[in-house]
Structures are given as C-alpha cells and as structure tokens.
Coordinates of C-alpha atoms in Angstrom, one line a residue:
M1 CA 82.2 75.6 -86.5
R2 CA 85.8 78.1 -87.0
D3 CA 86.7 76.2 -84.5
Q4 CA 86.1 72.8 -85.2
F5 CA 87.9 73.1 -88.7
L6 CA 90.7 74.5 -87.2
L7 CA 90.7 71.8 -85.1
K8 CA 89.8 69.2 -87.9
Q9 CA 93.0 70.8 -90.0
Y10 CA 95.4 70.6 -87.2
I11 CA 94.6 66.7 -86.8
N12 CA 94.8 66.4 -90.4
T13 CA 99.0 68.0 -90.1
L14 CA 99.4 66.5 -87.1
E15 CA 98.3 62.5 -88.5
S16 CA 100.1 63.2 -92.2
T17 CA 103.2 64.4 -90.7
A18 CA 104.3 62.8 -87.5
L19 CA 104.8 58.7 -86.4
C20 CA 101.1 58.2 -84.9
A21 CA 98.8 55.2 -83.9
R22 CA 95.3 55.2 -82.7
L23 CA 94.3 51.9 -80.8
S24 CA 91.9 50.4 -79.8
P25 CA 91.3 50.0 -75.9
S26 CA 91.8 45.8 -76.3
G27 CA 95.3 47.5 -78.0
H28 CA 94.3 46.2 -82.1
I29 CA 95.4 48.9 -84.4
R30 CA 92.2 51.1 -85.7
W31 CA 95.1 53.5 -87.8
L32 CA 99.1 54.4 -88.6
S33 CA 99.9 57.2 -90.4
D34 CA 101.4 57.3 -93.3
S35 CA 104.7 57.9 -91.7
M36 CA 104.3 54.6 -89.6
H37 CA 103.7 52.4 -92.1
K38 CA 107.2 53.3 -93.7
L39 CA 108.3 53.1 -90.3
L40 CA 107.0 49.4 -89.4
D41 CA 107.4 48.4 -93.5
I42 CA 103.4 47.8 -93.2
H43 CA 102.1 47.8 -96.9
Y44 CA 98.1 46.3 -95.7
L45 CA 97.0 45.8 -91.9
K46 CA 94.6 44.0 -90.8
Q47 CA 91.3 45.2 -88.1
T48 CA 93.5 42.6 -86.2
T49 CA 96.4 43.2 -85.4
L50 CA 97.6 43.9 -82.3
F51 CA 100.3 47.0 -82.0
H52 CA 102.3 44.5 -79.2
N53 CA 103.2 42.1 -82.0
F54 CA 105.5 44.9 -83.0
L55 CA 107.2 45.4 -79.5
P56 CA 110.7 42.3 -78.9
P57 CA 108.6 39.6 -77.0
D58 CA 111.5 39.9 -74.4
N59 CA 110.4 43.3 -73.3
R60 CA 106.3 42.8 -74.1
D61 CA 104.9 42.1 -71.3
H62 CA 107.1 45.2 -69.1
I63 CA 105.6 47.6 -71.7
K64 CA 102.0 46.4 -72.1
E65 CA 101.8 46.8 -67.5
V66 CA 103.6 50.5 -67.6
I67 CA 101.1 51.6 -70.1
S68 CA 97.9 50.0 -68.3
Y69 CA 99.1 51.5 -65.8
A70 CA 99.2 54.9 -67.2
I71 CA 95.4 54.3 -67.8
E72 CA 94.3 53.5 -65.1
S73 CA 95.9 56.2 -63.6
G74 CA 94.4 58.2 -66.1
N75 CA 97.6 59.6 -67.3
S76 CA 100.1 60.0 -70.4
W77 CA 102.4 57.7 -70.7
N78 CA 106.4 58.4 -71.8
G79 CA 109.1 56.4 -72.3
T80 CA 111.4 54.7 -74.8
V81 CA 110.6 51.9 -77.0
C82 CA 112.0 49.1 -79.3
L83 CA 109.8 48.1 -82.7
E84 CA 110.5 45.2 -84.6
S85 CA 109.0 44.4 -88.8
N86 CA 110.2 42.1 -90.8
T87 CA 112.7 44.3 -91.8
R88 CA 114.8 46.5 -89.6
T89 CA 114.5 47.2 -86.4
N90 CA 114.0 51.3 -84.7
W91 CA 114.3 52.3 -81.3
C92 CA 111.8 55.0 -80.7
R93 CA 110.8 57.7 -78.1
C94 CA 107.1 57.1 -77.1
M95 CA 104.0 59.4 -75.9
T96 CA 100.5 57.5 -75.6
I97 CA 97.7 60.1 -75.0
P98 CA 94.5 58.1 -73.5
L99 CA 91.3 59.3 -75.1
Y100 CA 87.6 58.7 -72.6
D101 CA 84.2 59.2 -74.1
E102 CA 81.9 60.9 -71.8
K103 CA 80.8 57.9 -69.5
G104 CA 84.3 58.4 -68.2
S105 CA 85.6 54.9 -70.4
L106 CA 88.6 54.3 -72.4
S107 CA 87.4 55.2 -76.0
E108 CA 91.0 55.0 -77.7
L109 CA 94.8 54.9 -76.9
V110 CA 97.3 57.5 -79.2
L111 CA 100.6 56.8 -79.5
L112 CA 103.3 59.7 -81.2
F113 CA 106.5 58.1 -82.0
Q114 CA 110.0 60.6 -81.5
D115 CA 112.8 58.0 -84.2
I116 CA 115.8 58.0 -82.2
S117 CA 117.3 54.4 -83.8
R118 CA 120.7 57.0 -84.9
E119 CA 121.1 57.8 -81.4
V120 CA 120.8 54.7 -79.9
Y121 CA 123.2 53.2 -82.5
L122 CA 125.8 55.7 -82.1
D123 CA 125.2 55.2 -78.5
E124 CA 125.7 51.7 -79.1
L125 CA 129.0 52.8 -80.8
L126 CA 130.2 54.7 -78.4
Q127 CA 130.0 52.2 -75.8
E128 CA 132.1 49.7 -77.7
A129 CA 135.0 52.6 -77.8
R130 CA 135.0 53.1 -74.2
Y131 CA 135.1 49.5 -73.5
D132 CA 137.0 46.4 -74.7
R133 CA 135.2 43.8 -75.9
V134 CA 137.4 41.0 -74.8
T135 CA 138.6 42.2 -71.6
G136 CA 135.6 44.7 -70.8
L137 CA 138.4 46.7 -69.3
P138 CA 138.0 50.4 -70.3
T139 CA 140.0 51.8 -73.8
R140 CA 141.7 54.5 -74.8
V141 CA 138.7 56.9 -75.1
D142 CA 138.7 56.2 -71.0
L143 CA 142.3 57.2 -71.0
L144 CA 142.6 60.3 -72.6
N145 CA 139.7 61.6 -70.6
D146 CA 141.0 60.4 -67.5
L147 CA 144.3 62.0 -68.2
K148 CA 142.8 65.1 -68.3
R149 CA 140.3 65.1 -65.2
V150 CA 143.0 64.1 -63.6
K151 CA 145.6 66.4 -64.3
A152 CA 148.1 63.4 -64.2
Q153 CA 151.8 63.5 -64.7
C154 CA 152.4 60.2 -64.9
L155 CA 151.4 56.8 -67.3
A156 CA 153.2 53.9 -67.4
V157 CA 152.6 51.3 -70.6
L158 CA 152.5 47.6 -69.9
D159 CA 153.2 44.6 -72.5
I160 CA 152.9 41.1 -72.2
R161 CA 156.4 39.9 -73.6
K162 CA 155.6 36.8 -74.5
F163 CA 151.5 37.1 -75.5
R164 CA 152.0 36.1 -79.2
S165 CA 153.5 33.0 -78.7
Y166 CA 150.8 31.9 -76.5
A167 CA 148.5 32.8 -78.9
D168 CA 150.4 31.1 -81.9
F169 CA 151.2 28.4 -80.5
Y170 CA 147.6 27.5 -78.2
G171 CA 145.1 29.4 -80.6
L172 CA 143.6 32.9 -80.4
D173 CA 140.9 32.1 -78.1
F174 CA 143.3 30.7 -75.3
G175 CA 144.9 34.3 -75.9
D176 CA 141.2 36.3 -75.0
E177 CA 140.9 34.3 -72.2
L178 CA 144.5 34.6 -70.8
L179 CA 143.7 38.5 -71.8
R180 CA 140.5 38.0 -69.5
K181 CA 141.7 37.0 -66.5
F182 CA 145.3 38.6 -66.5
S183 CA 143.1 42.0 -66.4
L184 CA 141.2 41.1 -63.8
W185 CA 144.0 40.2 -61.8
A186 CA 145.2 43.2 -62.4
Q187 CA 142.6 45.5 -62.1
N188 CA 142.2 43.9 -58.4
Q189 CA 145.9 44.5 -57.7
L190 CA 146.1 48.4 -58.8
K191 CA 143.0 48.9 -57.7
P192 CA 143.5 49.6 -54.0
N193 CA 146.7 51.5 -54.9
H194 CA 143.6 54.0 -56.5
I195 CA 145.5 52.5 -60.2
N196 CA 143.3 52.2 -63.3
I197 CA 144.2 49.7 -66.1
Y198 CA 143.1 49.9 -70.0
R199 CA 143.7 48.4 -72.7
L200 CA 145.4 49.7 -75.7
Y201 CA 145.6 47.9 -78.6
S202 CA 146.7 43.6 -78.3
D203 CA 148.9 42.8 -75.3
K204 CA 149.7 46.6 -75.0
F205 CA 147.4 48.4 -71.5
A206 CA 148.1 51.5 -69.8
L207 CA 148.0 52.2 -66.1
I208 CA 147.6 55.8 -63.9
P209 CA 146.9 56.6 -61.3
D210 CA 142.9 58.2 -60.2
F211 CA 144.6 60.9 -59.0
R212 CA 147.5 63.1 -59.7
M213 CA 150.0 60.6 -57.3
I214 CA 153.9 61.7 -57.1
P215 CA 155.9 59.2 -59.6
T216 CA 158.3 58.4 -57.5
L217 CA 154.3 57.1 -55.5
F218 CA 153.2 55.9 -58.9
E219 CA 157.1 54.3 -59.5
S220 CA 156.6 52.2 -56.3
H221 CA 153.3 50.7 -56.6
L222 CA 154.2 49.7 -60.7
L223 CA 157.5 47.6 -58.9
H224 CA 155.3 46.2 -56.4
F225 CA 152.9 45.2 -59.0
Y226 CA 155.9 44.2 -61.1
E227 CA 157.1 41.4 -58.0
L228 CA 153.6 40.0 -57.2
L229 CA 153.3 39.4 -61.4
S230 CA 156.5 37.0 -61.5
D231 CA 155.0 35.1 -58.7
L232 CA 151.4 34.5 -60.4
K233 CA 150.6 31.6 -62.7
L234 CA 147.5 32.2 -64.5
Q235 CA 145.9 28.7 -65.0
V236 CA 143.9 29.1 -68.5
R237 CA 142.5 26.1 -69.3
D238 CA 144.9 23.1 -68.8
V239 CA 148.2 25.4 -69.0
E240 CA 150.0 27.4 -66.2
A241 CA 151.3 30.8 -67.2
N242 CA 154.2 32.4 -66.0
L243 CA 153.3 35.9 -67.8
D244 CA 156.2 38.5 -68.2
V245 CA 155.9 42.3 -68.9
A246 CA 157.7 45.2 -69.9
I247 CA 156.8 48.2 -68.3
G248 CA 157.8 52.3 -69.6
M249 CA 156.6 55.1 -67.3
G250 CA 156.2 58.5 -68.9
V251 CA 156.7 61.8 -66.9
G252 CA 155.6 64.8 -67.2
D253 CA 152.7 67.6 -67.8
N254 CA 152.1 66.7 -71.8
K255 CA 152.4 63.8 -74.7
H256 CA 152.3 61.3 -71.5
L257 CA 151.5 58.5 -73.8
Q258 CA 154.5 59.3 -76.4
L259 CA 156.7 59.6 -73.0
A260 CA 155.7 56.2 -71.7
E261 CA 155.4 54.8 -75.5
S262 CA 159.3 55.9 -75.3
A263 CA 160.3 54.0 -72.4
L264 CA 158.5 51.3 -72.8
S265 CA 161.2 50.5 -76.3
K266 CA 163.9 50.8 -74.0
A267 CA 161.9 47.9 -71.4
K268 CA 161.7 45.4 -74.6
A269 CA 165.2 46.1 -75.8
I270 CA 167.0 45.5 -72.6
Y271 CA 165.2 43.3 -70.8
S272 CA 165.4 44.6 -67.7
G273 CA 163.7 41.9 -65.3
H274 CA 162.2 44.0 -62.2
K275 CA 163.0 47.2 -62.9
I276 CA 160.3 50.4 -64.4
E277 CA 162.3 52.2 -67.5
V278 CA 161.5 55.8 -67.0
V279 CA 161.4 58.9 -70.1
R280 CA 160.9 62.1 -68.3
E281 CA 158.9 65.2 -70.4
R282 CA 162.4 67.2 -70.3
E283 CA 164.9 64.7 -71.0
F284 CA 162.4 63.2 -73.7
L285 CA 162.7 66.7 -75.6
K286 CA 166.1 67.6 -75.0
E287 CA 167.0 64.6 -76.9
N288 CA 164.5 64.9 -79.4
K289 CA 165.6 68.1 -80.2
I290 CA 168.4 66.7 -82.3
N291 CA 167.7 66.7 -85.7
W292 CA 168.8 63.7 -86.9
I293 CA 168.3 64.1 -90.9
P294 CA 171.2 66.4 -91.6
K295 CA 173.0 63.9 -89.4
I296 CA 172.2 60.8 -91.3
Q297 CA 172.7 62.7 -94.2
S298 CA 176.2 63.7 -93.4
A299 CA 176.8 60.0 -92.3
I300 CA 176.5 59.0 -95.8
T301 CA 178.7 61.4 -97.2
D302 CA 181.4 60.2 -95.0
H303 CA 181.2 56.6 -95.2
R304 CA 180.7 56.8 -91.3
F305 CA 178.2 53.8 -91.1
I306 CA 179.9 50.9 -90.4
N307 CA 179.2 47.6 -89.2
Y308 CA 179.3 45.6 -85.9
Y309 CA 179.4 42.2 -86.2
Q310 CA 178.3 40.0 -83.6
P311 CA 179.5 35.6 -83.8
I312 CA 176.6 33.2 -83.9
K313 CA 177.9 29.8 -82.6
S314 CA 177.1 26.3 -84.2
T315 CA 176.6 24.0 -81.7
S316 CA 177.9 21.0 -84.0
K317 CA 181.7 20.6 -85.4
E318 CA 179.6 19.8 -88.6
R319 CA 178.4 23.2 -89.1
P320 CA 180.6 26.5 -89.4
S321 CA 179.7 29.4 -86.9
Y322 CA 178.5 32.8 -88.8
Y323 CA 178.4 36.3 -88.0
E324 CA 175.5 39.1 -88.1
A325 CA 176.0 42.4 -89.3
L326 CA 174.8 45.3 -86.9
V327 CA 174.9 48.8 -88.4
R328 CA 176.5 51.5 -86.2
M329 CA 176.4 55.8 -87.1
R330 CA 180.2 56.9 -86.2
D331 CA 179.3 60.7 -84.5
N332 CA 182.9 61.9 -83.3
N333 CA 184.0 59.3 -81.1
S334 CA 181.2 57.4 -80.4
D335 CA 179.4 54.4 -82.6
L336 CA 175.5 55.0 -81.7
P337 CA 173.1 52.1 -82.1
P338 CA 171.0 52.1 -84.4
G339 CA 167.8 52.4 -81.7
M340 CA 168.9 56.3 -81.9
F341 CA 168.4 56.9 -85.7
L342 CA 166.9 54.4 -87.7
D343 CA 163.6 54.3 -87.3
K344 CA 163.8 58.5 -88.6
A345 CA 166.2 57.3 -91.0
K346 CA 163.6 55.2 -92.4
T347 CA 161.2 58.2 -92.7
T348 CA 163.5 59.4 -95.1
R349 CA 165.2 58.1 -98.4
Y350 CA 168.5 57.6 -96.8
Y351 CA 167.4 54.7 -95.0
C352 CA 167.5 52.4 -98.4
E353 CA 171.1 53.9 -98.6
I354 CA 172.3 52.8 -94.9
T355 CA 171.5 49.6 -96.2
R356 CA 173.2 49.1 -99.2
S357 CA 176.3 50.2 -97.2
V358 CA 175.5 47.7 -94.4
I359 CA 175.2 45.1 -97.4
E360 CA 178.3 46.0 -99.0
Q361 CA 180.5 46.2 -96.3
A362 CA 179.0 42.7 -95.3
V363 CA 180.2 41.1 -98.6
L364 CA 184.1 42.8 -98.4
A365 CA 184.0 40.9 -94.9
S366 CA 182.5 37.9 -96.0
E367 CA 185.2 37.5 -98.7
E368 CA 188.0 38.2 -96.9
F369 CA 187.6 36.2 -94.4
G370 CA 185.4 33.3 -95.7
V371 CA 182.7 33.5 -93.2
A372 CA 179.2 34.0 -93.5
I373 CA 177.6 37.2 -92.8
S374 CA 173.7 37.7 -91.9
V375 CA 172.1 41.8 -92.9
N376 CA 168.8 42.1 -91.3
L377 CA 166.2 43.6 -94.0
S378 CA 162.8 45.5 -93.5
I379 CA 159.7 45.0 -95.6
E380 CA 160.9 48.7 -97.0
D381 CA 163.7 47.5 -98.6
I382 CA 162.5 44.4 -100.1
L383 CA 159.8 46.2 -101.5
N384 CA 162.4 48.8 -102.9
D385 CA 163.3 48.5 -106.6
K386 CA 166.7 49.8 -106.1
T387 CA 168.1 47.9 -103.4
V388 CA 166.9 44.3 -104.5
N389 CA 168.5 45.5 -107.4
F390 CA 171.4 46.3 -105.6
I391 CA 171.5 43.0 -104.1
R392 CA 171.0 41.3 -107.0
Y393 CA 174.0 42.8 -108.4
V394 CA 176.3 42.0 -105.3
L395 CA 175.0 38.6 -105.5
M396 CA 175.8 38.0 -109.5
E397 CA 179.2 40.2 -108.9
H398 CA 180.5 38.7 -105.5
K399 CA 180.0 34.7 -105.8
K400 CA 182.5 34.3 -103.2
A401 CA 180.3 36.0 -100.7
Q402 CA 178.3 34.0 -98.2
L403 CA 175.3 35.9 -97.2
I404 CA 172.2 35.7 -95.4
F405 CA 168.9 37.9 -95.3
E406 CA 167.3 38.1 -92.0
I407 CA 163.9 38.7 -92.2
T408 CA 162.0 39.7 -89.5
E409 CA 158.6 37.2 -88.9
T410 CA 156.0 39.9 -88.3
E411 CA 156.9 41.7 -91.6
S412 CA 157.7 38.7 -93.7
T413 CA 153.2 38.7 -93.4
E414 CA 152.9 42.0 -94.9
D415 CA 153.4 41.8 -98.6
F416 CA 154.3 37.8 -98.5
E417 CA 154.3 37.1 -102.3
K418 CA 157.4 40.0 -102.8
V419 CA 158.8 38.1 -99.6
Q420 CA 158.0 34.7 -101.8
T421 CA 159.2 36.1 -104.6
F422 CA 162.6 37.7 -103.4
A423 CA 163.7 34.8 -101.4
K424 CA 163.2 32.1 -104.3
E425 CA 165.4 34.9 -106.2
V426 CA 168.0 34.9 -103.3
R427 CA 168.4 31.3 -103.4
Q428 CA 169.0 31.5 -106.9
L429 CA 171.9 33.5 -106.7
G430 CA 173.6 31.9 -104.0
G431 CA 172.3 33.6 -101.0
Q432 CA 170.3 32.4 -98.0
I433 CA 166.9 33.4 -95.5
A434 CA 166.7 33.7 -92.3
I435 CA 163.2 34.5 -90.6
D436 CA 163.7 36.9 -87.4
D437 CA 162.2 37.1 -84.0
F438 CA 160.5 34.1 -84.8
G439 CA 157.0 33.5 -82.0
V440 CA 157.1 37.3 -81.3
G441 CA 154.2 37.6 -84.1
Y442 CA 151.2 35.5 -85.5
S443 CA 153.1 33.1 -86.8
N444 CA 151.4 31.4 -89.8
F445 CA 153.0 28.3 -90.6
S446 CA 151.8 27.1 -93.7
R447 CA 153.9 29.9 -94.8
L448 CA 156.3 29.7 -93.3
I449 CA 156.8 25.8 -94.9
S450 CA 156.0 27.8 -98.1
L451 CA 158.7 30.2 -97.6
R452 CA 161.3 27.7 -96.2
P453 CA 163.8 29.4 -95.3
D454 CA 167.5 28.8 -94.5
Y455 CA 167.1 29.7 -90.6
L456 CA 164.9 30.4 -88.0
K457 CA 166.1 32.9 -85.1
I458 CA 163.7 32.2 -82.0
D459 CA 162.3 35.4 -80.2
G460 CA 164.7 36.7 -77.6
S461 CA 161.6 36.6 -75.1
I462 CA 161.6 33.1 -75.1
V463 CA 165.0 32.3 -74.9
Q464 CA 165.6 34.7 -72.0
N465 CA 162.6 33.0 -69.5
V466 CA 162.9 29.4 -71.3
L467 CA 164.4 27.9 -67.9
Y468 CA 162.1 30.0 -65.7
D469 CA 158.2 29.0 -67.7
E470 CA 157.3 25.6 -68.4
T471 CA 155.3 27.7 -71.3
S472 CA 158.2 29.1 -72.8
A473 CA 160.5 26.1 -72.6
S474 CA 157.1 23.9 -74.4
I475 CA 157.0 26.8 -77.1
L476 CA 160.2 26.0 -77.7
N477 CA 160.3 22.5 -77.7
G478 CA 157.4 22.8 -80.3
M479 CA 159.2 25.1 -82.8
I480 CA 161.8 22.8 -82.0
S481 CA 160.3 19.7 -83.5
I482 CA 158.5 21.9 -86.5
C483 CA 162.0 22.4 -87.2
K484 CA 163.4 19.5 -87.4
E485 CA 161.1 17.9 -89.4
L486 CA 161.2 20.5 -92.1
N487 CA 164.9 20.2 -92.0
I488 CA 165.5 24.1 -91.1
P489 CA 168.6 24.9 -88.2
I490 CA 167.3 26.8 -85.4
V491 CA 169.2 30.3 -83.7
A492 CA 168.3 31.0 -80.3
E493 CA 169.4 34.8 -79.2
F494 CA 169.8 36.3 -76.2
V495 CA 172.0 33.3 -75.0
E496 CA 173.1 35.6 -71.7
N497 CA 174.7 32.7 -69.0
E498 CA 176.0 29.4 -69.0
E499 CA 172.8 28.3 -67.8
V500 CA 170.6 28.5 -70.5
N501 CA 173.9 28.2 -73.0
S502 CA 173.6 24.3 -71.8
Y503 CA 170.3 24.0 -71.9
L504 CA 169.4 25.0 -75.6
C505 CA 172.9 22.9 -76.2
S506 CA 171.1 19.6 -74.5
Q507 CA 168.0 20.5 -76.7
N508 CA 170.3 20.2 -80.0
I509 CA 169.5 24.1 -80.9
E510 CA 172.1 24.3 -84.3
Y511 CA 173.2 27.6 -83.5
L512 CA 173.3 30.2 -80.4
Q513 CA 173.7 33.7 -80.6
G514 CA 174.1 36.1 -77.5
Y515 CA 176.4 38.5 -75.0
Y516 CA 177.8 34.6 -74.1
I517 CA 178.7 33.7 -77.2
G518 CA 179.9 37.0 -78.2
K519 CA 180.0 41.2 -78.2
P520 CA 179.3 43.1 -81.3
S521 CA 182.8 44.0 -82.7
P522 CA 183.4 46.5 -85.8
E523 CA 186.3 43.6 -86.6
V524 CA 185.5 40.6 -87.3
N525 CA 189.3 39.4 -87.6
R526 CA 188.8 40.5 -83.7
L527 CA 185.7 37.7 -83.4
L528 CA 187.9 35.5 -85.6
N529 CA 190.9 35.0 -83.0

C-alpha cells in the first residue's frame, strides 16, 4: 500500500510539472498536463482531438510513421518535433512511452516533452550569422574561426569598384543577382588553389588560404584570379557586366583584417590595375607608431597646412575653368597627402580647424587671381556650428571670392535636412554646391533633384573604365541625360589620358579633371600660366 501511495505521488508530481500528454492507441488526446495546455495555448480540449493535429502538415506523416514503428517493436521513441498552436510554434524534444495491458495490447501512449524552442532559435541565428543570405558565402564569423584554425599569415580583402553604380542604375535586385553570380564564379576559381572566400559586407569580400600558405604563393594566386576576372563578362538578365576590383593583402601574425583593409585603401586610391597592394605587419606598426596628434597640433600652430590646387578644365569656351583646393601638411621638406593625417584628425577638435584653414586660403587665392575654387566638406563640417558660422562670415565678408563647396554623395545622405539647409544658405550668400563621387553610393535621384547642386562630379571608377566597359558607359550616359534635363554641369574626375579625354569631350561633358588635365600645385599662378 505504501509503495502504491508513493507511486501515485510521483505520478501526480510528474503530471503537474512536466510537459506531458496521454494518448489513446488511436492517437486521440486523453489528457494534457497544465504545462502542456499552456504550451499549446489550449483552453478547452475535446475528447476527439487528435494529437497529430498539432504537428506541421509537411512532417506529420513522418512522425506518425516512426512512432508507430517504435510501438510495433515494443520500444520508446526519442526525437525532435515541432508543435504548432494558433498563436505560436514550439520545438520540443519528445519521448514516447507505450503502455501495454495484461494481454500485451497497446493501452496508452505517454508523451514527455522538453521545450527547446530557444535553443533552436539561437541555432538559427548562428546559422544566419555564419552564412550570407544573398550569396550563401560564409561570413565574418567563419572567417575569424578559420583564421585561427589554419594559423593564416595572409589575408586579402576584395572590393568591387563599381558595384554601387550597378545597384543605382539597375536596382538593388540586380545588384543582389550580380553578387550571387560573382560569388559562385569566384568560389569555383579560388577553390582549386585552396583559397576560401567570405562575404564581409556590401561589395567587400575576404580571401584566405585553407592552410598556412606562404605569402608569395598566395599573392600569385590572387594575381591570376585578377587576370581571369578582367576577361570575365557576367550575364545578369540582359546586361553583360565587366567587373573591376581592388585587392589589398595583409601579411603578418596578427591584425590580418586591419592590414588588408589598409592595403585595400591604397589599392582603391591609386587605381593600380592588375596589382595587389600589400601591407606587412612590421611596416604597418612602424608607420602607425607616429603620434599624429602633436604633429597636427604643431602644424596648425605654425600654419603648415597648405592648399594645393588642381585645375578643372572647361570643355566649352563659354564656361570658365576653376580649381579644387587639396590640403597638404608641410612636414620638414615634404608635403604630406591627406590620406596620412586627415582620418586621425577627424577624431579630434583639430579637424574643423584644418577645414577652416583650407577655406581661408581658398578665399584669398580666389580673390587674388579672380578664379573659382572648390573646397571639400565632410558631414562633420556641415554639422559643426563653428565651421558653418565661419563659412557664413567668409561669404559675407569676401563677396568677390568664388567658392564652391564639394560634398561627397554618400555623406550628403547622412543628415539630408542639414545638408539641404546648408546648401540653401550657401547659395543665398553667393556660394555654390557640388556633389562629389557621384555614382559610388546608393544615389537617390529625388534628393538630388531637391538639392539641385551647381556641379555634379562623376566618381573616378566610372570614368576610368568608360572606354572598356559598356556598363560604365551606359551609367555615364544615363547620368548625362539626367543632368542635361536638370541643367546641372558634370565634372569627370580621373581623366588620365588622351583617349578618355577625347571620349568625354565627344559626350559633351562640361568639365574635366585629372592628371592629363593638370597635376595639383601649391601655386595657382603657376597653373594659370
């Protein structure tokens, strides 16, 4: 009697706390525990309710089949099931225990569950994090794990130069399809050389060997890949896309991604053609040992930030040419380019002082030589009240100065209302607005129309490839048509040779800029002469 009493208490405890169900041999629900009622969100249960109604239709027959097989064998069954109610879906581990009467016939089926929905959800999140939704490639999560696993000493980062222009011109769906086709092609080309490809974000991909490959061999494989890509034409819908890429390679035992990103920045800046830019850890650490903050502070105090001026030539005699102001930092006998110090300055209060120095010099040069001069502004400048007040003061006090303020396209969308207000005020005070690097970001033509810039500068990656890539030519022609309708003059950057110069002139581009037109110089009068 005592044993039966204890057994009854055990059963009551189990039934009150566990996720438990009791089924008839035909599968109808005889009883559910309170916890099971809550899980399935059931308030009233009919005796005719079949338990398999809570299983997904596409998996229902399979679960019934494996449980029936276990019962016929006189065994319990363990597995994972998905239970669906009217309000939610739950994943559970399930144990089915058949109970038999004295004659050996199935009397009842007891089901015990453990809710593992959160575990399944976390697994799905991890799976989504590991594999890119668009391309199916592994992502940064697997990249970091694989770097440790193979103890890699080299990593490359690849950037598709014109991808955003494709997305702008043909739509985001086209861009996704282009990425998928490129990813599949790249995997097939790289796999025989034991190189894995990962999608980092947008149009950037990482490449690492699947063993500790020596850097020279890795670089030679990348060069071969680059050459194959230059001859590739990816067919996406009705468009043949010729892709151009920039590749940066980092070599070292640590900071692989940082090294490769630094190399990629160099590759993108100089349009190096079929060449892999390489940054080695030892060189990187040596270069970054320099404490730039005191040097920047000293240069401001000693007025050693100077303007170089690059001519922007008009292709029409009716239009005057103008010049772009490009900042340099004079350090001993060298004039350092902005790539070496400007990003460091952006993290300090000195950045806006550098901008104001560039504007001040541009104003004086414009008045002295009677020419228009453009100055680059970042979103940090436009959001800085001191800089905006300084620009107001300059335009009001120097009415003879002809200033054009260039805003990068991607930055002009960060706080569009502020940019729009700034542009309106600048025009009221006699200044002009140019949109820089147009075509490299996700352009919004409705915003462009409302901003109505005085000049639009086409991104250099489009100009560089216009003679060799039909898509670049199509994108440029589309922009020309739109700007003609809006009466916005176009400036083409990176005009490096006579062939590109002649083509752009034949397309009636209003202004040209590049080394073929003229290199930057610290003296405007030298350029004028």
